[in-house]
Amino acid sequence: MGSLLVPIVKTYRYFANMNHVRRILTVLFKNGLGMFFGGFRWLVPRRYSKSATSDTFPQRIRKTLVELGPTFIKLGQMLSTRPDVVGMDYVNELSKLQDDVPPFAFSEVKAIVERELGKPLNELFREFEEAPCAAASIAQGHRAVLLDGTVVFVKVQRPNIRKQVLADIDVLRFLSRSVNENFPNLRYLLLPRLVDQFRSAILEEMDFNIERGNIKHFARQFANEKVLVVPRVWDDLSTSQVLVMEWIDGIKGNRFEEIQQSDCDLVKLAKDGAELVLKQFFTYGFFHADPHPGNLFVMPGNRLCYIDFGLCGRITEQERNLFCRLLMSVLERDERHAARMLLKLTVYEQEPDLDDLECAIGEFIDRNFYGEIKDLDVPGALRQLYELCRQFKISLRPHIYLMVRAMGLSDNLGRMLDPNFSLEGHLRPYIQKTIFRQLDITKSAYRHFEELVELRENLAAAPGGLRAFFNQLMGGKLTLRHSLEDREELFRYYLHAQNRRSVATCVGGMLVASALLTIGEVKPLWHGVSVWGEIGLLLSVLLLMVLGFDILRGDK
């Protein structure tokens, strides 16, 4: 009986989500992006099945994302930071996306805070400003005062945003798989993987417990750093949907004129900002993954403060080593070694030709590292690096890209504060220290010792493994296991076909039974017709419609 219900339940869920799927596809077709989803044209109203727009393709994508709402705007904002994946034309267009969303009502804010913290608002805060001081697609912030007089920033998650985001991502995963299957020339983009990365990032951002943990981790990491202020958080007033942290008074990093007019030492700020960024990567391996100027405050006493810790990254010691070796190879103009290091820091569907990549990196080095390093155009060099990745259909690992982007932002801010600033002067000592650490005799000896111990353990286990193999072979008990590619997909299709047959058999039986009940005038009767016969007939027609619809949509 359970197998008979499977297609019915799946179809019910499909119908329940149909309006959402149809709305998204309608917007895609209306904005001229339907060529990727021709198999679903029947779901879209005819007037939208063909689009006559003069917009460029990047413009069409941006307008589509805006029309589809917060989740898709977030996706576009993420893609706008990945020129190595989508290219600069798309980055320039997607960079125009803004979290232009209206704030939600204070009554909802109050209800969420009281529900999450279990007390009336006036028992938690002395003051709580009704008008938000910031509003974004995931949450909005309010200025408040605790009972002890401390001024705080209260971040409250939008109501039902998690449900909406998960529904959107389900459709995104479905559409990305469809494009990946039907357009082999686009598989190098690894769209399903990209959507999964976006899903992980936005789910982390929506869990304020993770952000709270990131802030506390950052505070421990820089406990002795006097130039950095890390906002305090209140654990007893914070949950997964509410986050209470210290109110920060300072000048945002994107208000450059105000910073210049302040009494801050701009040269010192540039130096300290670069050192903080590089320490996060090369000393600790845990870093703020979105350190754009809007997330940085300049405070009295030449101090800096990061905000918005929803997205933090981690880089392993091995990745740090590989990245330093890549940078040293570029600075030493060793394109062969640089090509090998770059491949180890990227993901790709098919490995590019090493000789061609080496030649391209050689040209990249010649164009950017022919003169004094202090004159290096970092943004221009990064754009060329991203274009090189696009050319060879490789993309930097997400956290590696975040690290490279953060370094680019740091260099840009440093040059704005101090025209003589050079990130390379701060970077080279960290690179050298990391490489020398790899050459440390004690660490190297310990690492080799661990490898020898592991080799010894494997060799010691080998005779027992061989003996077990031959015993099973001679005893006729050897089991051969093989893996069939896409077996789960094939099994799903097979099971679905079996379920269709079961439903068809069930429908046929119900039709026959309903006909017999009607002919036999089995009571109770309604206008001379058997009620049970009519009910059976209606159920049969309904199941037949479900089965027909399931066949028409072709298991999509």
Coordinates of C-alpha atoms in Angstrom, one line a residue:
M1 CA 0.0 0.0 0.0
G2 CA 2.9 2.3 0.8
S3 CA 4.3 2.0 -2.7
L4 CA 0.9 2.9 -4.1
L5 CA 0.9 6.2 -2.2
V6 CA 4.4 7.3 -3.2
P7 CA 3.4 8.8 -6.6
I8 CA 0.3 10.3 -5.0
V9 CA 2.2 12.0 -2.2
K10 CA 5.0 13.2 -4.5
T11 CA 2.4 14.6 -7.0
Y12 CA 0.6 16.3 -4.1
R13 CA 3.8 17.9 -3.0
Y14 CA 4.5 18.9 -6.5
F15 CA 1.1 20.6 -6.8
A16 CA 1.6 22.3 -3.4
N17 CA 4.8 23.9 -4.7
M18 CA 3.6 24.3 -8.3
N19 CA 2.6 28.0 -8.0
H20 CA 6.1 28.8 -6.7
V21 CA 7.8 26.8 -9.5
R22 CA 5.5 28.3 -12.1
R23 CA 6.1 31.9 -10.8
I24 CA 9.9 31.5 -11.0
L25 CA 9.8 30.0 -14.5
T26 CA 7.4 32.7 -15.6
V27 CA 9.8 35.4 -14.5
L28 CA 12.7 33.6 -16.2
F29 CA 10.8 33.3 -19.5
K30 CA 9.5 36.8 -19.4
N31 CA 13.0 38.2 -19.0
G32 CA 14.4 36.2 -21.9
L33 CA 16.1 33.4 -20.0
G34 CA 13.7 30.6 -21.1
M35 CA 16.1 29.1 -23.6
F36 CA 17.7 27.1 -20.7
F37 CA 14.3 25.7 -19.6
G38 CA 12.5 24.8 -22.8
G39 CA 11.3 21.5 -21.3
F40 CA 9.1 23.5 -18.9
R41 CA 7.5 25.9 -21.4
W42 CA 4.1 24.3 -20.9
L43 CA 4.1 25.5 -17.3
V44 CA 4.4 29.2 -18.4
P45 CA 1.5 31.3 -19.6
R46 CA 1.6 31.6 -23.3
R47 CA 2.0 35.4 -23.3
Y48 CA 5.3 34.9 -21.5
S49 CA 6.7 32.0 -23.4
K50 CA 8.4 34.3 -25.8
S51 CA 10.3 37.4 -24.8
A52 CA 11.3 40.4 -26.9
T53 CA 13.8 42.3 -24.8
S54 CA 16.7 44.5 -26.0
D55 CA 18.6 44.2 -22.7
T56 CA 22.0 42.6 -22.6
F57 CA 22.2 39.1 -21.1
P58 CA 23.8 40.3 -17.8
Q59 CA 21.0 43.0 -17.6
R60 CA 18.3 40.3 -18.1
I61 CA 19.8 38.2 -15.3
R62 CA 20.0 41.2 -12.9
K63 CA 16.4 42.2 -13.6
T64 CA 15.2 38.6 -13.1
L65 CA 17.0 38.3 -9.8
V66 CA 15.4 41.5 -8.5
E67 CA 12.0 40.4 -9.6
L68 CA 12.4 37.0 -7.9
G69 CA 13.1 38.5 -4.5
P70 CA 15.5 38.3 -1.5
T71 CA 17.0 34.8 -2.0
F72 CA 17.8 35.4 -5.6
I73 CA 19.2 38.9 -4.9
K74 CA 21.5 37.2 -2.3
L75 CA 22.5 34.7 -5.0
G76 CA 23.3 37.5 -7.4
Q77 CA 25.3 39.4 -4.8
M78 CA 27.4 36.2 -4.1
L79 CA 28.0 35.7 -7.9
S80 CA 29.0 39.4 -8.1
T81 CA 32.0 38.6 -6.0
R82 CA 33.1 35.6 -8.2
P83 CA 34.5 37.0 -11.4
D84 CA 36.6 33.8 -11.8
V85 CA 33.2 32.0 -12.3
V86 CA 30.9 34.4 -14.1
G87 CA 33.2 37.0 -15.7
M88 CA 33.6 40.7 -15.3
D89 CA 30.6 41.7 -17.5
Y90 CA 28.3 39.9 -15.1
V91 CA 30.1 41.0 -12.0
N92 CA 29.7 44.7 -13.1
E93 CA 26.0 44.2 -13.6
L94 CA 25.3 42.1 -10.6
S95 CA 27.2 44.5 -8.4
K96 CA 24.3 46.9 -8.8
L97 CA 22.0 44.6 -6.8
Q98 CA 21.1 46.0 -3.4
D99 CA 19.1 44.7 -0.4
D100 CA 16.4 47.2 -1.2
V101 CA 13.7 45.8 1.0
P102 CA 11.2 47.5 3.2
P103 CA 11.5 47.0 7.0
F104 CA 8.9 44.7 8.6
A105 CA 6.5 46.0 11.2
F106 CA 7.6 46.6 14.8
S107 CA 4.7 44.5 16.0
E108 CA 6.4 41.5 14.3
V109 CA 9.8 42.5 15.7
K110 CA 8.3 42.6 19.2
A111 CA 6.6 39.3 18.8
I112 CA 9.7 37.6 17.6
V113 CA 11.9 39.0 20.4
E114 CA 9.4 38.1 23.1
R115 CA 8.9 34.6 21.7
E116 CA 12.6 33.9 21.3
L117 CA 13.6 35.3 24.7
G118 CA 10.6 34.2 26.7
K119 CA 9.8 37.6 28.3
P120 CA 7.9 40.8 27.6
L121 CA 10.0 43.4 25.8
N122 CA 9.9 45.9 28.7
E123 CA 11.4 43.3 31.0
L124 CA 14.4 42.8 28.7
F125 CA 15.2 46.4 27.5
R126 CA 14.8 49.8 29.1
E127 CA 14.4 51.3 25.6
F128 CA 13.8 49.8 22.2
E129 CA 13.6 52.0 19.1
E130 CA 10.7 51.1 16.9
A131 CA 12.3 52.4 13.7
P132 CA 15.0 50.1 12.4
C133 CA 18.5 51.6 11.9
A134 CA 19.3 49.0 9.3
A135 CA 17.1 46.7 7.1
A136 CA 18.3 43.9 4.8
S137 CA 16.9 40.8 3.1
I138 CA 17.6 38.4 6.0
A139 CA 17.2 40.6 9.1
Q140 CA 16.9 44.2 10.4
G141 CA 18.6 45.9 13.3
H142 CA 17.2 48.2 16.1
R143 CA 19.0 50.4 18.6
A144 CA 18.1 49.5 22.2
V145 CA 19.2 50.1 25.8
L146 CA 19.5 47.3 28.3
L147 CA 18.1 47.5 31.8
D148 CA 21.6 48.4 33.1
G149 CA 21.9 51.3 30.6
T150 CA 24.2 49.7 28.0
V151 CA 23.4 50.7 24.5
V152 CA 23.1 47.6 22.2
F153 CA 22.3 46.7 18.6
V154 CA 19.5 44.1 18.3
K155 CA 19.4 42.0 15.1
V156 CA 16.1 40.4 14.4
Q157 CA 15.5 37.8 11.7
R158 CA 12.6 38.5 9.2
P159 CA 9.5 36.4 9.9
N160 CA 9.2 33.2 7.8
I161 CA 12.4 34.1 5.8
R162 CA 13.9 30.6 6.4
K163 CA 10.9 28.9 4.9
Q164 CA 10.9 31.2 1.9
V165 CA 14.7 30.7 1.3
L166 CA 14.5 26.9 1.6
A167 CA 11.6 26.8 -1.0
D168 CA 13.6 29.1 -3.3
I169 CA 16.7 27.0 -3.0
D170 CA 14.8 23.8 -3.7
V171 CA 13.8 25.3 -7.1
L172 CA 17.3 26.6 -7.7
R173 CA 18.8 23.2 -7.1
F174 CA 16.2 21.6 -9.5
L175 CA 16.9 24.2 -12.2
S176 CA 20.7 24.1 -11.8
R177 CA 20.6 20.3 -12.3
S178 CA 18.4 20.7 -15.3
V179 CA 20.9 23.2 -16.9
N180 CA 23.8 21.0 -16.0
E181 CA 22.2 17.9 -17.7
N182 CA 20.9 19.6 -20.8
F183 CA 23.8 22.0 -21.6
P184 CA 27.2 20.1 -21.5
N185 CA 29.1 23.3 -22.5
L186 CA 28.0 24.9 -19.2
R187 CA 29.0 22.1 -16.9
Y188 CA 32.4 23.7 -16.2
L189 CA 30.4 26.2 -14.1
L190 CA 29.5 23.4 -11.7
L191 CA 26.1 25.0 -11.1
P192 CA 24.7 22.4 -8.7
R193 CA 27.9 22.7 -6.6
L194 CA 27.6 26.5 -6.7
V195 CA 23.9 26.4 -5.5
D196 CA 24.9 24.0 -2.7
Q197 CA 27.7 26.4 -1.6
F198 CA 25.1 29.2 -1.7
R199 CA 22.7 27.1 0.4
S200 CA 25.3 26.4 3.0
A201 CA 26.4 30.1 3.2
I202 CA 22.9 31.5 3.5
L203 CA 21.7 28.9 6.0
E204 CA 24.8 29.9 8.2
E205 CA 23.9 33.5 7.8
M206 CA 20.3 32.8 9.0
D207 CA 21.5 31.0 12.1
F208 CA 22.5 33.8 14.5
N209 CA 24.0 31.3 16.9
I210 CA 26.7 30.7 14.2
E211 CA 27.4 34.4 13.9
R212 CA 27.5 34.7 17.7
G213 CA 30.1 31.9 17.8
N214 CA 32.1 33.6 15.0
I215 CA 32.2 36.9 17.0
K216 CA 33.4 35.1 20.2
H217 CA 36.0 33.1 18.2
F218 CA 37.3 36.4 16.7
A219 CA 37.4 38.0 20.1
R220 CA 39.5 35.2 21.5
Q221 CA 41.8 35.2 18.4
F222 CA 42.6 38.9 18.8
A223 CA 42.3 39.2 22.6
N224 CA 45.7 41.0 22.8
E225 CA 45.2 43.1 19.7
K226 CA 44.8 46.7 20.9
V227 CA 44.0 48.2 17.5
L228 CA 41.0 45.9 17.0
V229 CA 37.6 46.2 18.7
V230 CA 35.3 43.1 18.6
P231 CA 31.7 43.8 19.6
R232 CA 30.6 42.1 22.8
V233 CA 27.6 39.7 22.5
W234 CA 25.0 38.9 25.2
D235 CA 24.5 35.1 25.2
D236 CA 21.4 35.2 27.5
L237 CA 19.7 37.6 25.1
S238 CA 20.6 35.8 21.8
T239 CA 19.1 32.9 20.0
S240 CA 19.1 31.6 16.4
Q241 CA 16.8 34.5 15.4
V242 CA 17.8 37.3 17.7
L243 CA 21.3 38.6 18.3
V244 CA 22.1 41.3 20.8
M245 CA 25.6 42.9 20.5
E246 CA 27.4 46.0 21.6
W247 CA 26.5 49.2 19.8
I248 CA 29.5 50.5 17.8
D249 CA 30.1 54.3 17.5
G250 CA 32.5 55.1 14.7
I251 CA 32.9 56.0 11.1
K252 CA 32.0 53.4 8.4
G253 CA 34.9 52.5 6.2
N254 CA 33.0 53.6 3.1
R255 CA 32.7 57.2 4.4
F256 CA 36.2 58.1 3.3
E257 CA 35.7 61.9 3.5
E258 CA 34.6 61.7 7.1
I259 CA 37.6 59.5 7.9
Q260 CA 40.0 62.1 6.3
Q261 CA 38.4 64.9 8.3
S262 CA 38.8 63.0 11.6
D263 CA 41.9 63.1 13.7
C264 CA 42.8 59.5 12.8
D265 CA 46.3 58.6 11.6
L266 CA 45.5 57.4 8.1
V267 CA 49.0 55.9 7.5
K268 CA 48.7 53.9 10.7
L269 CA 45.1 52.8 9.8
A270 CA 46.3 51.5 6.5
K271 CA 49.2 49.6 8.1
D272 CA 47.1 48.1 10.9
G273 CA 44.2 47.2 8.6
A274 CA 46.6 45.2 6.3
E275 CA 48.2 43.5 9.3
L276 CA 44.9 42.4 10.7
V277 CA 43.8 40.9 7.4
L278 CA 47.1 39.0 6.9
K279 CA 47.1 37.7 10.5
Q280 CA 43.7 36.3 10.0
F281 CA 44.9 34.2 7.0
F282 CA 48.5 33.3 7.8
T283 CA 48.6 33.2 11.6
Y284 CA 45.1 31.9 12.6
G285 CA 43.4 30.5 9.5
F286 CA 40.0 31.9 10.6
F287 CA 38.9 35.1 8.9
H288 CA 36.1 37.5 8.4
A289 CA 35.0 36.6 4.9
D290 CA 33.2 39.8 3.9
P291 CA 35.5 42.7 5.0
H292 CA 34.3 45.3 2.6
P293 CA 34.5 48.9 3.8
G294 CA 30.8 48.9 4.8
N295 CA 31.5 46.2 7.3
L296 CA 34.4 48.1 8.9
F297 CA 34.3 50.9 11.4
V298 CA 37.0 53.4 12.2
M299 CA 36.9 54.3 15.9
P300 CA 38.6 56.9 18.1
G301 CA 42.2 56.1 19.0
N302 CA 43.0 54.7 15.5
R303 CA 41.2 51.5 16.2
L304 CA 39.2 49.3 13.8
C305 CA 36.1 47.3 14.3
Y306 CA 34.6 44.6 12.1
I307 CA 30.8 44.0 12.0
D308 CA 28.5 41.4 10.4
F309 CA 30.2 38.1 11.2
G310 CA 27.6 36.0 9.5
L311 CA 30.1 34.8 6.9
C312 CA 33.5 33.7 8.2
G313 CA 36.0 31.4 6.5
R314 CA 38.6 28.9 7.4
I315 CA 41.8 28.0 5.6
T316 CA 43.9 25.0 6.5
E317 CA 47.6 25.0 7.0
Q318 CA 48.1 23.0 3.8
E319 CA 46.1 25.6 1.8
R320 CA 48.1 28.4 3.4
N321 CA 51.3 26.7 2.3
L322 CA 50.1 26.2 -1.2
F323 CA 48.9 29.8 -1.5
C324 CA 52.3 31.1 -0.3
R325 CA 54.1 28.9 -2.7
L326 CA 51.9 30.2 -5.5
L327 CA 52.6 33.8 -4.6
M328 CA 56.4 33.2 -4.3
S329 CA 56.3 31.4 -7.7
V330 CA 54.7 34.5 -9.2
L331 CA 57.1 36.9 -7.5
E332 CA 60.1 34.8 -8.6
R333 CA 58.6 34.5 -12.2
D334 CA 58.5 30.7 -12.0
E335 CA 55.4 30.1 -14.2
R336 CA 55.7 26.3 -14.2
H337 CA 55.5 26.0 -10.5
A338 CA 52.8 28.7 -10.3
A339 CA 50.6 26.7 -12.7
R340 CA 50.9 23.6 -10.6
M341 CA 50.1 25.5 -7.4
L342 CA 47.1 27.2 -9.0
L343 CA 45.6 23.9 -10.0
K344 CA 45.9 22.7 -6.5
L345 CA 43.9 25.7 -5.3
T346 CA 41.1 25.4 -7.8
V347 CA 38.2 23.1 -8.7
Y348 CA 37.3 22.1 -12.3
E349 CA 35.4 19.4 -14.2
Q350 CA 38.4 18.6 -16.5
E351 CA 42.0 19.5 -15.8
P352 CA 43.3 22.0 -18.3
D353 CA 46.5 21.5 -20.4
L354 CA 49.4 22.3 -18.1
D355 CA 51.6 23.7 -20.9
D356 CA 48.8 26.1 -22.0
L357 CA 48.2 27.2 -18.5
E358 CA 51.9 27.7 -17.9
C359 CA 52.1 29.9 -20.9
A360 CA 49.1 32.0 -19.8
I361 CA 50.5 32.5 -16.3
G362 CA 53.8 33.6 -17.9
E363 CA 51.9 36.3 -19.8
F364 CA 50.1 37.3 -16.7
I365 CA 53.4 37.7 -14.8
D366 CA 54.9 39.7 -17.7
R367 CA 52.0 42.1 -17.8
N368 CA 51.8 42.7 -14.0
F369 CA 55.2 42.1 -12.4
Y370 CA 57.6 43.8 -14.8
G371 CA 58.2 46.9 -12.6
E372 CA 58.3 47.9 -9.0
I373 CA 56.0 45.9 -6.9
K374 CA 54.7 49.0 -5.1
D375 CA 53.3 50.2 -8.5
L376 CA 51.3 47.0 -9.0
D377 CA 47.7 47.6 -10.0
V378 CA 46.2 45.0 -7.6
P379 CA 42.6 45.3 -8.8
G380 CA 43.7 45.0 -12.4
A381 CA 46.0 42.0 -11.7
L382 CA 43.1 40.3 -9.9
R383 CA 40.8 40.9 -12.8
Q384 CA 43.3 39.3 -15.1
L385 CA 43.7 36.3 -12.8
Y386 CA 39.9 35.8 -12.7
E387 CA 39.7 36.0 -16.5
L388 CA 42.6 33.5 -16.7
C389 CA 40.6 31.1 -14.5
R390 CA 37.5 31.6 -16.7
Q391 CA 39.6 31.0 -19.8
F392 CA 40.7 27.6 -18.5
K393 CA 37.3 26.8 -16.9
I394 CA 38.7 26.5 -13.4
S395 CA 37.5 28.3 -10.3
L396 CA 39.2 29.1 -7.1
R397 CA 38.0 27.2 -4.0
P398 CA 35.4 29.3 -2.2
H399 CA 37.5 30.1 0.9
I400 CA 40.6 30.7 -1.2
Y401 CA 38.7 33.2 -3.4
L402 CA 37.3 34.9 -0.2
M403 CA 40.9 35.3 1.0
V404 CA 42.1 36.7 -2.3
R405 CA 39.2 39.1 -2.4
A406 CA 39.8 40.3 1.2
M407 CA 43.4 41.0 0.3
G408 CA 42.3 43.0 -2.7
L409 CA 39.9 45.0 -0.6
S410 CA 42.6 45.6 2.0
D411 CA 45.0 46.8 -0.7
N412 CA 42.3 49.1 -2.1
L413 CA 41.4 50.6 1.3
G414 CA 45.1 51.0 2.2
R415 CA 45.9 52.9 -1.0
M416 CA 42.9 55.2 -0.3
L417 CA 44.2 56.0 3.2
D418 CA 47.9 56.2 2.2
P419 CA 49.0 56.8 -1.4
N420 CA 52.4 55.1 -0.6
F421 CA 50.8 52.0 0.8
S422 CA 51.9 48.7 -0.6
L423 CA 50.3 45.4 0.5
E424 CA 53.3 43.5 -0.8
G425 CA 55.5 45.0 1.8
H426 CA 53.3 43.5 4.6
L427 CA 52.6 40.3 2.7
R428 CA 56.2 39.2 1.9
P429 CA 57.2 38.6 5.6
Y430 CA 54.1 36.3 6.1
I431 CA 54.9 34.4 2.9
Q432 CA 58.5 33.9 3.9
K433 CA 57.6 32.9 7.5
T434 CA 55.1 30.3 6.2
I435 CA 57.6 28.8 3.7
F436 CA 60.3 28.7 6.4
R437 CA 57.9 27.0 8.7
Q438 CA 57.5 24.3 6.1
L439 CA 61.3 23.9 6.2
D440 CA 61.5 23.7 10.0
I441 CA 63.6 20.6 10.7
T442 CA 61.6 19.6 13.8
K443 CA 58.2 19.9 12.2
S444 CA 59.5 18.2 9.0
A445 CA 61.0 15.3 11.0
Y446 CA 57.8 14.9 13.0
R447 CA 55.7 14.9 9.8
H448 CA 58.0 12.2 8.2
F449 CA 57.9 10.2 11.4
E450 CA 54.1 10.2 11.3
E451 CA 54.2 9.1 7.7
L452 CA 56.6 6.3 8.5
V453 CA 54.4 5.1 11.4
E454 CA 51.4 5.1 9.1
L455 CA 53.3 3.2 6.5
R456 CA 54.5 0.7 9.1
E457 CA 50.9 0.1 10.2
N458 CA 49.8 -0.4 6.7
L459 CA 52.6 -2.9 6.0
A460 CA 51.8 -4.7 9.2
A461 CA 48.2 -5.1 8.2
A462 CA 49.0 -6.2 4.7
P463 CA 49.7 -9.9 5.4
G464 CA 46.5 -10.3 7.3
G465 CA 44.5 -8.6 4.5
L466 CA 46.1 -10.9 1.9
R467 CA 45.5 -14.0 4.0
A468 CA 41.8 -13.0 4.5
F469 CA 41.5 -12.4 0.7
F470 CA 42.9 -15.8 -0.3
N471 CA 40.8 -17.6 2.4
Q472 CA 37.6 -16.0 1.0
L473 CA 38.7 -16.7 -2.5
M474 CA 39.5 -20.4 -1.9
G475 CA 36.4 -20.8 0.3
G476 CA 34.1 -19.4 -2.4
K477 CA 33.1 -16.6 -0.1
L478 CA 34.7 -13.7 -1.9
T479 CA 32.2 -10.9 -2.6
L480 CA 32.6 -8.7 -5.6
R481 CA 31.2 -5.2 -5.2
H482 CA 30.9 -2.9 -8.2
S483 CA 29.6 0.6 -8.6
L484 CA 27.3 1.6 -11.4
E485 CA 27.5 5.2 -12.3
D486 CA 24.2 7.1 -11.7
R487 CA 22.7 3.9 -10.2
E488 CA 20.6 5.9 -7.8
E489 CA 19.1 7.8 -10.7
L490 CA 18.4 4.6 -12.6
F491 CA 16.9 3.0 -9.5
R492 CA 14.6 6.0 -9.0
Y493 CA 13.4 5.8 -12.6
Y494 CA 12.8 2.1 -12.3
L495 CA 10.9 2.5 -9.0
H496 CA 8.8 5.3 -10.4
A497 CA 7.9 3.2 -13.4
Q498 CA 6.8 0.4 -11.1
N499 CA 4.7 2.8 -9.1
R500 CA 3.0 4.0 -12.2
R501 CA 2.1 0.4 -13.1
S502 CA 0.8 -0.2 -9.6
V503 CA -1.4 2.9 -9.8
A504 CA -2.6 2.0 -13.2
T505 CA -3.6 -1.5 -12.0
C506 CA -5.3 0.1 -8.9
V507 CA -7.2 2.5 -11.1
G508 CA -8.4 -0.3 -13.5
G509 CA -9.6 -2.4 -10.5
M510 CA -11.4 0.6 -9.0
L511 CA -13.1 1.4 -12.3
V512 CA -14.4 -2.2 -12.6
A513 CA -15.5 -2.3 -9.0
S514 CA -17.2 1.0 -9.3
A515 CA -19.0 -0.1 -12.5
L516 CA -20.2 -3.3 -10.7
L517 CA -21.5 -1.3 -7.7
T518 CA -23.3 1.1 -10.0
I519 CA -24.9 -1.6 -12.1
G520 CA -25.9 -3.7 -9.0
E521 CA -27.5 -0.6 -7.4
V522 CA -25.7 -1.3 -4.2
K523 CA -27.1 0.8 -1.4
P524 CA -27.1 3.6 -0.3
L525 CA -28.5 5.1 -3.4
W526 CA -28.6 8.8 -4.5
H527 CA -31.0 9.6 -7.3
G528 CA -31.1 5.8 -8.1
V529 CA -27.3 5.6 -8.4
S530 CA -25.0 3.7 -5.9
V531 CA -23.1 6.2 -3.7
W532 CA -20.2 3.9 -3.3
G533 CA -20.0 3.4 -7.1
E534 CA -19.9 7.2 -7.7
I535 CA -17.2 7.7 -5.0
G536 CA -15.1 4.9 -6.6
L537 CA -15.6 6.4 -10.0
L538 CA -14.5 9.9 -8.9
L539 CA -11.5 8.5 -7.1
S540 CA -10.6 6.5 -10.2
V541 CA -10.8 9.6 -12.4
L542 CA -8.7 11.6 -9.9
L543 CA -6.0 8.9 -9.8
L544 CA -6.1 8.7 -13.6
M545 CA -5.6 12.5 -13.9
V546 CA -2.7 12.3 -11.4
L547 CA -1.1 9.5 -13.4
G548 CA -1.6 11.3 -16.7
F549 CA 0.0 14.5 -15.3
D550 CA 2.9 12.5 -13.9
I551 CA 3.5 11.0 -17.3
L552 CA 3.3 14.4 -19.1
R553 CA 5.8 16.1 -16.9
G554 CA 8.3 13.3 -17.8
D555 CA 9.8 12.7 -14.3
K556 CA 11.3 16.1 -14.3

